[in-house]
Tab-separated table of C-alpha atoms in Angstrom:
chain	number	residue	atom	x	y	z
A	1	MET	CA	8.093	-4.633	-28.597
A	2	LEU	CA	10.299	-1.506	-30.734
A	3	LEU	CA	10.551	-3.998	-34.604
A	4	ASP	CA	8.647	-6.039	-36.749
A	5	GLY	CA	10.422	-9.884	-37.503
A	6	GLU	CA	11.784	-8.045	-40.117
A	7	ARG	CA	14.808	-6.237	-38.032
A	8	ASP	CA	17.734	-7.233	-35.798
A	9	ARG	CA	16.884	-5.771	-31.883
A	10	THR	CA	20.554	-6.388	-31.043
A	11	ARG	CA	21.506	-3.401	-33.924
A	12	ALA	CA	22.671	-0.953	-32.657
A	13	ILE	CA	21.185	2.227	-32.568
A	14	ASP	CA	21.356	6.211	-32.958
A	15	ALA	CA	19.343	9.624	-30.235
A	16	ALA	CA	17.388	9.661	-34.449
A	17	GLU	CA	16.393	5.835	-34.075
A	18	ALA	CA	15.999	5.763	-30.497
A	19	GLU	CA	13.055	8.546	-30.273
A	20	ASP	CA	11.576	7.073	-33.644
A	21	LEU	CA	11.249	3.727	-31.879
A	22	ILE	CA	9.574	5.228	-29.157
A	23	ARG	CA	7.337	7.970	-31.555
A	24	GLY	CA	5.944	4.302	-32.906
A	25	ILE	CA	5.729	2.549	-30.255
A	26	CYS	CA	4.067	4.638	-27.493
A	27	PHE	CA	1.300	5.656	-28.885
A	28	LYS	CA	-0.463	3.438	-30.084
A	29	THR	CA	-4.027	5.447	-32.285
A	30	GLY	CA	-7.187	5.055	-33.092
A	31	PRO	CA	-10.718	5.362	-31.511
A	32	PRO	CA	-10.644	4.701	-28.539
A	33	ARG	CA	-12.785	0.796	-27.462
A	34	ARG	CA	-11.077	-1.631	-24.944
A	35	THR	CA	-9.988	-1.449	-21.675
A	36	GLY	CA	-8.202	-3.414	-18.749
A	37	VAL	CA	-6.799	-3.990	-15.245
A	38	GLU	CA	-3.492	-4.503	-12.782
A	39	VAL	CA	-3.969	-5.505	-9.253
A	40	GLU	CA	-1.493	-5.730	-7.705
A	41	TRP	CA	-2.506	-7.618	-4.381
A	42	LEU	CA	0.290	-7.563	-1.009
A	43	LEU	CA	-0.219	-11.604	0.622
A	44	GLN	CA	-1.406	-11.568	4.580
A	45	ASP	CA	-1.957	-14.573	6.821
A	46	LEU	CA	-5.715	-15.961	6.615
A	47	HIS	CA	-5.918	-15.411	10.308
A	48	ASP	CA	-3.870	-13.170	11.852
A	49	PRO	CA	-3.092	-10.135	9.597
A	50	ALA	CA	0.189	-8.521	11.012
A	51	ALA	CA	1.517	-11.684	11.229
A	52	PRO	CA	4.720	-12.232	9.424
A	53	LEU	CA	5.330	-14.989	6.845
A	54	ARG	CA	8.340	-16.768	6.650
A	55	PRO	CA	9.053	-16.559	2.603
A	56	GLY	CA	8.958	-20.367	2.109
A	57	ARG	CA	5.380	-20.386	2.816
A	58	ILE	CA	5.494	-17.192	0.286
A	59	THR	CA	7.154	-19.255	-2.537
A	60	ALA	CA	5.067	-22.729	-2.361
A	61	ALA	CA	1.630	-20.271	-2.836
A	62	LEU	CA	3.615	-17.782	-5.399
A	63	THR	CA	4.016	-21.868	-6.925
A	64	ALA	CA	0.322	-23.435	-6.989
A	65	VAL	CA	-0.820	-19.983	-8.000
A	66	ARG	CA	1.915	-20.235	-11.659
A	67	ALA	CA	-0.196	-24.050	-12.834
A	68	LEU	CA	-3.510	-21.815	-12.363
A	69	PRO	CA	-5.071	-21.943	-15.086
A	70	LEU	CA	-5.493	-17.793	-15.877
A	71	ARG	CA	-6.342	-15.469	-18.220
A	72	SER	CA	-4.750	-12.981	-16.652
A	73	ALA	CA	-0.756	-12.628	-16.962
A	74	LEU	CA	0.637	-13.126	-14.155
A	75	THR	CA	3.820	-11.608	-12.119
A	76	PHE	CA	5.631	-11.916	-8.959
A	77	GLU	CA	6.871	-7.307	-7.507
A	78	PRO	CA	10.700	-8.542	-5.519
A	79	GLY	CA	7.737	-8.409	-2.135
A	80	GLY	CA	6.396	-11.016	-2.420
A	81	GLN	CA	2.993	-9.032	-3.933
A	82	LEU	CA	0.929	-10.929	-6.702
A	83	GLU	CA	-0.072	-8.998	-9.782
A	84	LEU	CA	-2.758	-10.684	-12.528
A	85	SER	CA	-2.682	-7.984	-15.724
A	86	SER	CA	-6.252	-8.861	-17.050
A	87	PRO	CA	-6.152	-8.520	-20.694
A	88	PRO	CA	-7.638	-5.496	-23.242
A	89	ALA	CA	-10.940	-6.447	-22.997
A	90	ASP	CA	-13.776	-4.408	-25.117
A	91	SER	CA	-16.449	-3.466	-22.869
A	92	LEU	CA	-15.308	-3.263	-19.272
A	93	SER	CA	-17.735	-5.832	-18.131
A	94	ASP	CA	-16.725	-8.598	-20.499
A	95	GLY	CA	-13.156	-7.590	-18.331
A	96	VAL	CA	-14.536	-7.540	-14.821
A	97	ALA	CA	-15.614	-10.669	-16.234
A	98	VAL	CA	-12.842	-11.971	-16.267
A	99	MET	CA	-10.706	-10.747	-13.822
A	100	ARG	CA	-13.177	-12.068	-10.939
A	101	ALA	CA	-13.128	-15.712	-12.958
A	102	ASP	CA	-9.110	-14.747	-12.903
A	103	LEU	CA	-9.207	-13.872	-8.141
A	104	ALA	CA	-11.426	-16.454	-7.504
A	105	LEU	CA	-9.140	-19.147	-9.427
A	106	VAL	CA	-6.093	-17.322	-7.031
A	107	GLN	CA	-7.646	-16.755	-3.778
A	108	GLY	CA	-8.867	-20.630	-3.839
A	109	SER	CA	-5.197	-21.746	-4.379
A	110	LEU	CA	-4.244	-19.617	-1.745
A	111	LYS	CA	-6.446	-20.366	1.793
A	112	PRO	CA	-4.800	-24.100	1.353
A	113	HIS	CA	-1.979	-22.523	2.637
A	114	ALA	CA	-3.618	-20.396	4.566
A	115	LEU	CA	-2.705	-17.028	3.190
A	116	SER	CA	-5.433	-14.621	1.850
A	117	LEU	CA	-5.036	-10.943	-0.843
A	118	SER	CA	-4.415	-7.533	1.358
A	119	GLY	CA	-5.979	-4.452	-0.499
A	120	HIS	CA	-3.833	-1.974	0.861
A	121	GLY	CA	-1.355	0.732	-1.352
A	122	HIS	CA	1.574	0.228	1.227
A	123	ASP	CA	1.781	-3.583	3.827
A	124	PRO	CA	0.811	-1.457	6.739
A	125	TRP	CA	2.760	-3.503	8.848
A	126	HIS	CA	5.915	-5.060	7.589
A	127	ALA	CA	9.158	-3.399	7.202
A	128	PRO	CA	10.620	-4.270	3.340
A	129	ARG	CA	11.824	-7.198	2.807
A	130	ARG	CA	12.635	-8.466	-1.591
A	131	LEU	CA	11.796	-11.521	-1.517
A	132	LEU	CA	12.862	-12.071	-6.067
A	133	ASP	CA	16.865	-12.497	-6.343
A	134	ALA	CA	16.004	-11.837	-10.279
A	135	PRO	CA	19.379	-9.724	-11.098
A	136	ARG	CA	17.098	-6.789	-12.269
A	137	TYR	CA	15.625	-6.778	-8.305
A	138	THR	CA	19.252	-6.748	-7.604
A	139	ALA	CA	20.137	-4.318	-9.931
A	140	MET	CA	16.495	-1.917	-9.060
A	141	GLU	CA	17.683	-2.172	-5.628
A	142	ALA	CA	20.793	-0.746	-5.597
A	143	TYR	CA	20.258	1.998	-7.225
A	144	PHE	CA	17.114	3.020	-5.810
A	145	ASP	CA	19.015	3.039	-2.951
A	146	ARG	CA	20.973	5.691	-3.787
A	147	PHE	CA	17.437	7.585	-3.571
A	148	GLY	CA	17.568	6.529	-0.318
A	149	PRO	CA	15.259	4.138	1.439
A	150	GLU	CA	12.301	4.587	-0.144
A	151	GLY	CA	13.050	2.487	-3.734
A	152	ARG	CA	13.216	-0.809	-1.529
A	153	ALA	CA	9.354	0.971	0.405
A	154	MET	CA	8.367	0.354	-3.632
A	155	MET	CA	9.674	-2.269	-4.259
A	156	CYS	CA	8.117	-4.486	-2.075
A	157	SER	CA	5.365	-3.095	-0.198
A	158	THR	CA	3.527	-1.011	-2.429
A	159	ALA	CA	0.469	-2.504	-4.460
A	160	SER	CA	-1.928	-0.570	-6.475
A	161	VAL	CA	-4.837	-0.657	-8.691
A	162	GLN	CA	-3.098	-0.274	-12.357
A	163	VAL	CA	-6.294	0.555	-15.208
A	164	CYS	CA	-5.049	0.792	-19.342
A	165	VAL	CA	-7.109	3.060	-21.432
A	166	ASP	CA	-6.435	3.085	-25.295
A	167	ALA	CA	-4.027	6.515	-25.893
A	168	GLY	CA	-6.730	7.585	-27.577
A	169	GLN	CA	-7.537	8.420	-31.550
A	170	GLU	CA	-5.333	11.000	-33.918
A	171	GLU	CA	-7.948	13.537	-34.418
A	172	PRO	CA	-8.455	16.337	-31.718
A	173	GLY	CA	-11.434	16.125	-29.256
A	174	PRO	CA	-11.619	14.453	-25.991
A	175	LEU	CA	-10.826	11.005	-27.723
A	176	GLY	CA	-7.772	12.496	-28.970
A	177	HIS	CA	-4.863	11.615	-27.755
A	178	ALA	CA	-3.237	14.569	-26.752
A	179	ASP	CA	-6.287	15.643	-24.787
A	180	ARG	CA	-6.912	12.336	-22.838
A	181	TRP	CA	-3.073	12.345	-21.942
A	182	ARG	CA	-4.067	15.240	-20.587
A	183	LEU	CA	-6.843	14.367	-19.074
A	184	ALA	CA	-5.377	11.123	-17.416
A	185	HIS	CA	-2.517	13.847	-15.170
A	186	LEU	CA	-5.496	15.479	-14.680
A	187	LEU	CA	-7.097	13.612	-13.042
A	188	GLY	CA	-4.808	11.857	-11.193
A	189	PRO	CA	-5.256	13.790	-7.371
A	190	VAL	CA	-8.651	13.092	-7.895
A	191	LEU	CA	-7.847	9.238	-8.201
A	192	VAL	CA	-4.963	9.685	-5.171
A	193	ALA	CA	-7.110	10.884	-2.856
A	194	ALA	CA	-10.549	9.637	-3.698
A	195	PHE	CA	-8.913	5.763	-3.599
A	196	ALA	CA	-5.794	6.717	-1.144
A	197	ASN	CA	-5.822	3.432	0.400
A	198	SER	CA	-1.846	3.417	3.237
A	199	PRO	CA	-2.276	5.186	5.856
A	200	LEU	CA	-0.320	2.538	7.850
A	201	ARG	CA	3.277	1.832	8.160
A	202	GLN	CA	3.837	-1.105	10.790
A	203	GLY	CA	0.852	0.286	12.499
A	204	SER	CA	1.483	3.174	12.590
A	205	PRO	CA	-0.087	6.308	10.564
A	206	THR	CA	2.463	8.192	9.076
A	207	GLY	CA	0.533	11.615	8.236
A	208	TRP	CA	-0.295	10.699	5.035
A	209	LYS	CA	-3.813	8.951	3.862
A	210	SER	CA	-1.288	7.561	0.463
A	211	THR	CA	1.836	6.467	1.561
A	212	ARG	CA	2.290	4.926	-1.428
A	213	GLN	CA	2.525	7.847	-3.349
A	214	ALA	CA	4.114	9.277	-0.809
A	215	VAL	CA	6.880	7.260	-1.645
A	216	TRP	CA	5.718	7.491	-5.482
A	217	THR	CA	6.340	11.584	-4.645
A	218	ALA	CA	10.119	10.829	-3.600
A	219	LEU	CA	12.157	8.999	-5.862
A	220	ASP	CA	14.156	9.598	-8.241
A	221	PRO	CA	12.519	12.370	-10.143
A	222	GLY	CA	14.496	10.958	-13.745
A	223	ARG	CA	11.979	8.175	-13.897
A	224	ALA	CA	9.212	8.970	-11.302
A	225	LEU	CA	7.727	12.416	-12.067
A	226	ALA	CA	5.520	13.224	-14.853
A	227	PRO	CA	7.746	14.202	-18.878
A	228	ALA	CA	7.122	18.986	-19.221
A	229	GLY	CA	4.127	19.402	-20.916
A	230	HIS	CA	1.193	17.974	-22.530
A	231	ALA	CA	0.325	19.789	-25.918
A	232	ASP	CA	2.709	16.484	-28.242
A	233	PRO	CA	2.671	14.185	-25.813
A	234	ARG	CA	5.421	12.150	-28.465
A	235	SER	CA	8.304	14.796	-28.247
A	236	ALA	CA	7.906	14.937	-24.788
A	237	TRP	CA	7.384	11.083	-23.723
A	238	ALA	CA	10.286	10.407	-26.279
A	239	GLY	CA	12.062	13.214	-24.750
A	240	TYR	CA	11.855	11.559	-22.198
A	241	ALA	CA	12.478	8.489	-22.138
A	242	LEU	CA	16.272	9.787	-24.195
A	243	ASP	CA	16.954	12.089	-21.178
A	244	ALA	CA	15.803	9.656	-17.643
A	245	PRO	CA	19.049	8.672	-16.174
A	246	VAL	CA	19.831	3.774	-17.727
A	247	LEU	CA	18.575	2.014	-14.200
A	248	CYS	CA	20.871	-0.826	-15.736
A	249	ILE	CA	23.054	-2.951	-19.173
A	250	ARG	CA	22.267	-6.429	-18.450
A	251	ARG	CA	24.484	-8.794	-19.042
A	252	ASP	CA	24.965	-13.012	-18.745
A	253	GLU	CA	26.940	-12.195	-15.305
A	254	ARG	CA	25.511	-11.460	-12.690
A	255	PRO	CA	25.094	-8.889	-11.303
A	256	TRP	CA	24.558	-6.264	-14.396
A	257	ASP	CA	25.693	-2.618	-14.447
A	258	VAL	CA	24.062	-0.262	-12.526
A	259	PRO	CA	25.622	3.031	-14.193
A	260	VAL	CA	26.039	5.675	-12.208
A	261	GLY	CA	24.828	9.244	-14.097
A	262	LEU	CA	24.396	7.825	-17.703
A	263	THR	CA	21.893	8.954	-19.700
A	264	PHE	CA	20.096	6.445	-22.563
A	265	ARG	CA	20.465	9.665	-25.321
A	266	ASP	CA	24.467	9.133	-22.866
A	267	TRP	CA	24.190	5.478	-24.022
A	268	VAL	CA	23.347	5.733	-27.893
A	269	ARG	CA	25.676	8.731	-28.222
A	270	GLY	CA	28.374	5.753	-27.278
A	271	LYS	CA	28.672	6.684	-23.481
A	272	GLY	CA	28.155	3.786	-22.108
A	273	PRO	CA	30.273	-0.144	-22.072
A	274	ARG	CA	28.269	-0.798	-26.021
A	275	ALA	CA	26.396	-0.113	-28.324
A	276	ALA	CA	22.583	0.421	-27.342
A	277	THR	CA	20.136	-1.630	-29.002
A	278	ALA	CA	16.618	-1.863	-29.414
A	279	ASP	CA	15.784	-3.845	-26.936
A	280	ASP	CA	18.015	-2.235	-24.522
A	281	LEU	CA	15.213	1.302	-25.787
A	282	ALA	CA	12.487	-2.069	-24.692
A	283	TYR	CA	13.852	-2.722	-22.052
A	284	HIS	CA	14.529	0.570	-20.657
A	285	LEU	CA	10.936	1.915	-21.273
A	286	THR	CA	10.283	-1.486	-18.997
A	287	THR	CA	11.944	1.351	-15.939
A	288	LEU	CA	10.237	4.523	-16.374
A	289	PHE	CA	7.640	4.910	-13.250
A	290	PRO	CA	6.159	8.171	-14.818
A	291	PRO	CA	1.693	8.274	-12.757
A	292	VAL	CA	1.127	7.895	-16.432
A	293	ARG	CA	2.604	5.712	-18.981
A	294	PRO	CA	2.745	5.831	-22.094
A	295	ARG	CA	2.650	1.626	-24.111
A	296	GLY	CA	1.270	1.561	-27.152
A	297	HIS	CA	-1.882	2.061	-24.999
A	298	LEU	CA	-2.626	4.701	-20.656
A	299	GLU	CA	-1.086	3.335	-17.602
A	300	LEU	CA	-2.712	4.921	-14.874
A	301	ARG	CA	-0.770	4.095	-12.321
A	302	MET	CA	-1.407	6.063	-9.221
A	303	ILE	CA	-4.609	4.635	-7.502
A	304	ASP	CA	-3.543	2.672	-4.239
A	305	ALA	CA	-5.037	-0.796	-4.268
A	306	GLN	CA	-8.607	-1.156	-3.118
A	307	PRO	CA	-9.823	-2.969	0.092
A	308	GLY	CA	-12.324	-6.312	-0.675
A	309	GLU	CA	-12.361	-8.718	-2.965
A	310	GLU	CA	-13.728	-6.472	-5.834
A	311	GLY	CA	-12.749	-2.634	-5.487
A	312	TRP	CA	-10.168	-3.078	-7.850
A	313	ILE	CA	-13.452	-2.321	-9.966
A	314	VAL	CA	-14.189	1.040	-8.937
A	315	PRO	CA	-11.410	2.821	-9.668
A	316	LEU	CA	-11.831	0.564	-13.066
A	317	ALA	CA	-15.224	1.210	-13.666
A	318	VAL	CA	-15.297	5.608	-12.657
A	319	THR	CA	-11.538	5.643	-14.659
A	320	SER	CA	-12.770	3.913	-18.076
A	321	ALA	CA	-16.346	5.607	-18.055
A	322	LEU	CA	-14.440	9.109	-17.795
A	323	PHE	CA	-11.899	8.344	-20.782
A	324	ASP	CA	-14.104	6.154	-23.350
A	325	ASP	CA	-17.503	8.255	-22.840
A	326	PRO	CA	-17.491	11.575	-24.648
A	327	GLU	CA	-19.504	13.740	-22.179
A	328	ALA	CA	-17.899	12.222	-19.747
A	329	ALA	CA	-14.465	12.371	-20.780
A	330	GLU	CA	-15.344	16.371	-21.384
A	331	ARG	CA	-17.115	17.226	-17.820
A	332	ALA	CA	-15.009	15.678	-16.228
A	333	TYR	CA	-12.335	17.609	-17.973
A	334	HIS	CA	-14.014	21.064	-16.974
A	335	ALA	CA	-13.935	19.834	-13.234
A	336	VAL	CA	-10.053	18.781	-12.871
A	337	ALA	CA	-8.630	21.703	-14.896
A	338	GLN	CA	-9.851	23.889	-12.450
A	339	LEU	CA	-7.280	22.080	-9.690
A	340	SER	CA	-3.930	22.164	-11.936
A	341	GLY	CA	-3.540	25.556	-11.145
A	342	ASP	CA	0.433	27.268	-11.971
A	343	GLU	CA	2.235	24.522	-14.321
A	344	ASN	CA	5.426	25.742	-12.717
A	345	ASP	CA	4.165	24.512	-9.025
A	346	GLY	CA	6.456	20.960	-10.098
A	347	ARG	CA	5.718	17.972	-11.944
A	348	ALA	CA	2.897	15.173	-11.125
A	349	PRO	CA	3.381	13.515	-8.403
A	350	ARG	CA	5.968	16.382	-6.588
A	351	SER	CA	3.730	18.952	-6.970
A	352	PRO	CA	1.522	20.381	-4.252
A	353	LEU	CA	-1.765	19.630	-5.400
A	354	TRP	CA	-0.414	16.259	-5.758
A	355	ARG	CA	0.776	16.237	-2.305
A	356	ASN	CA	-1.689	18.035	-0.905
A	357	ALA	CA	-4.219	14.815	-2.131
A	358	ALA	CA	-2.177	12.136	-0.631
A	359	ARG	CA	-1.065	14.104	2.988
A	360	TYR	CA	-5.119	14.039	2.972
A	361	GLY	CA	-7.285	12.688	0.259
A	362	LEU	CA	-10.725	14.424	-0.676
A	363	ALA	CA	-9.901	16.785	2.442
A	364	ALA	CA	-7.290	18.033	1.118
A	365	PRO	CA	-9.324	21.759	-1.013
A	366	GLY	CA	-10.851	21.776	-4.202
A	367	LEU	CA	-11.454	17.539	-4.376
A	368	GLN	CA	-13.733	17.121	-2.885
A	369	ALA	CA	-15.947	18.874	-5.614
A	370	ALA	CA	-13.804	17.413	-8.613
A	371	ALA	CA	-14.685	14.214	-7.432
A	372	ASP	CA	-18.285	14.373	-6.656
A	373	LEU	CA	-18.354	16.316	-10.350
A	374	CYS	CA	-16.440	13.568	-11.755
A	375	PHE	CA	-18.125	10.028	-10.155
A	376	THR	CA	-21.546	11.815	-11.132
A	377	ALA	CA	-20.644	11.923	-14.192
A	378	ALA	CA	-18.957	8.424	-14.427
A	379	LEU	CA	-22.575	6.906	-13.297
A	380	GLU	CA	-23.918	8.521	-15.190
A	381	SER	CA	-22.027	7.306	-18.062
A	382	LEU	CA	-22.404	3.077	-16.721
A	383	ALA	CA	-26.141	3.809	-16.400
A	384	GLY	CA	-26.207	4.729	-20.007
A	385	SER	CA	-24.296	2.126	-21.242
A	386	GLY	CA	-25.671	-1.076	-19.996
A	387	ALA	CA	-22.610	-2.229	-17.591
A	388	ALA	CA	-23.568	-4.699	-15.577
A	389	PRO	CA	-25.898	-3.365	-12.695
A	390	SER	CA	-22.917	-5.221	-9.771
A	391	VAL	CA	-20.715	-3.003	-11.383
A	392	GLN	CA	-23.374	0.888	-11.584
A	393	SER	CA	-23.561	-0.432	-8.860
A	394	ALA	CA	-20.070	-1.009	-6.510
A	395	VAL	CA	-19.230	3.130	-7.966
A	396	ALA	CA	-22.952	4.223	-6.548
A	397	ARG	CA	-21.740	2.996	-2.636
A	398	PHE	CA	-18.048	4.168	-2.813
A	399	HIS	CA	-19.641	7.106	-4.276
A	400	GLU	CA	-22.025	7.651	-0.725
A	401	ARG	CA	-19.734	5.996	1.263
A	402	TYR	CA	-17.179	7.871	1.072
A	403	VAL	CA	-16.756	10.088	-2.218
A	404	SER	CA	-19.825	11.709	-0.860
A	405	ARG	CA	-18.537	12.942	2.210
A	406	GLY	CA	-14.738	13.501	1.072
A	407	ARG	CA	-13.911	10.491	2.679
A	408	CYS	CA	-11.760	8.318	1.057
A	409	PRO	CA	-10.442	3.707	2.292
A	410	ALA	CA	-7.931	5.478	4.748
A	411	ASP	CA	-10.200	7.024	6.169
A	412	ASP	CA	-11.645	3.676	7.175
A	413	VAL	CA	-7.972	1.967	8.372
A	414	LEU	CA	-7.740	5.580	10.808
A	415	ALA	CA	-11.311	4.868	12.817
A	416	SER	CA	-10.024	1.546	13.580
A	417	LEU	CA	-6.676	1.607	15.004
A	418	PRO	CA	-7.138	1.810	18.743
A	419	VAL	CA	-7.135	5.134	20.296
A	420	PRO	CA	-4.632	5.983	22.848
A	421	PRO	CA	-5.421	6.218	26.555
A	422	SER	CA	-6.394	9.193	28.101
A	423	GLY	CA	-3.497	11.902	28.330
A	424	LYS	CA	-1.511	10.002	26.075
A	425	ASP	CA	0.017	11.268	22.206
A	426	SER	CA	-0.904	7.961	20.159
A	427	SER	CA	2.066	9.048	17.925
A	428	SER	CA	5.204	8.417	21.728
C-alpha cells in the first residue's frame, strides 16, 4: 500500500518519513473518471426479520457466500454484516451492473439458508453481538469499550453505503482535489439527512432518524471526527493521521497490544514498545474512521444502508453525478456552502449541522432545500451523461417520494410501527 517493491515495509520510519508517506498515498490526483461503491448489509431471517439468528446459521451461510465467483471484494464485519466492495468502474452504469450481478449471486446463495440481506443503517431488532474472533476485532472492541457502549454497536450493528470517487486533479476548480475534499464534507449533512434509515434500536425509536450516525458521533474523536481545516487536504490528513491514537499494535501472539494514550506520532518518535514501520503506518490508516476518508480516492462514509434490493443505487448515482460533472459540482457547492455555518461550531460529525441531519433528517432547518437543489442537479447530470434509464428512474422516484416532501427512509420505518393504545405513551 505504501511502498513500491524496492523498499522494505518492515523498516523503521521516523515522523518526517511517515508524513511523506501519508501525503503521497492518500490523494492520488488526476482527472476524475472512476467511481465505486461499498455496500454493507445486515442479515435477517427470510420469513421473520426480527427473529434472532444463531451464530452457526450465519457462519454456514457466509461460508457459502465465500465460494461465489464475485467480481466485488467480499468481507465480513464483526457482527456478521456482509460487505461487497466493487472494483473501480470507468462509468456509473458499469459499476452498477457489476454490483447488481454480485448481489444477485449473494442473494441466491443466502436463500437456501432462509436468510436475506437487510438494508438498515442500524440493526432495528437485536443487541450488538460480535461473531468474528479475529485479533483486530478483539483489539478494536477493547479500545472502543474505553469510550462507552457505542463502539460495539458500530462494530456489530451498523451498515452503510460508502461511495468512492476519485480524489480529483491537482489543479484548482470543481474537479480539483482540494475543492472535492471540501465538497465532500459540506455535502455530508445532506447525504446523512436524505438517506437516514436507522431510527430504531431493539425495536424502539431512538429519537434519531440516523441512529447509525449518532453512534459514530459518540466514538473516539481522535479517529472518528473529520480533520480540522480543508485548504490543504494533504497536510490536514497527514497531521490527523499522525496525531490519532494507535488502536492496536500487532504481534504474532494473541491478544494484540491495545496501548493507552499513544499516538502514531509518539510511536515514530520512539515511545512505543518497538519501532514503528511503514507497514504499521499502513495498518494504522485502516483504523481511522472519519466521515470522509482519503485512500488515494475519497471514501464517503456517512450514508446509511438503504432499503430494497437496489436502494444503494440512489446514493451512488447522486454522489457520483455531483462530484464528476463540473457544473453539477458547482451547483451542489453553492447549495450546501450556505449551510456550513461557523467552522468553530465543531468538526463533523459532531457539529450542530451534522447532528441535526442525523436527528431530524430532511426536517432539519435548511436541509430539504439544499437536498432538493442537489438532487435536481444530479438528475440533470445523469440525463446528460446517458446514465441507464433504470438508474435515472430510481433517483427520480427517491426525489419525489422523499426529498421533495422533506422525508427520508427512516420516516417510512417509523410510520410502520404499531400505534400505541389510546392514552398510553409509546416510550413507556
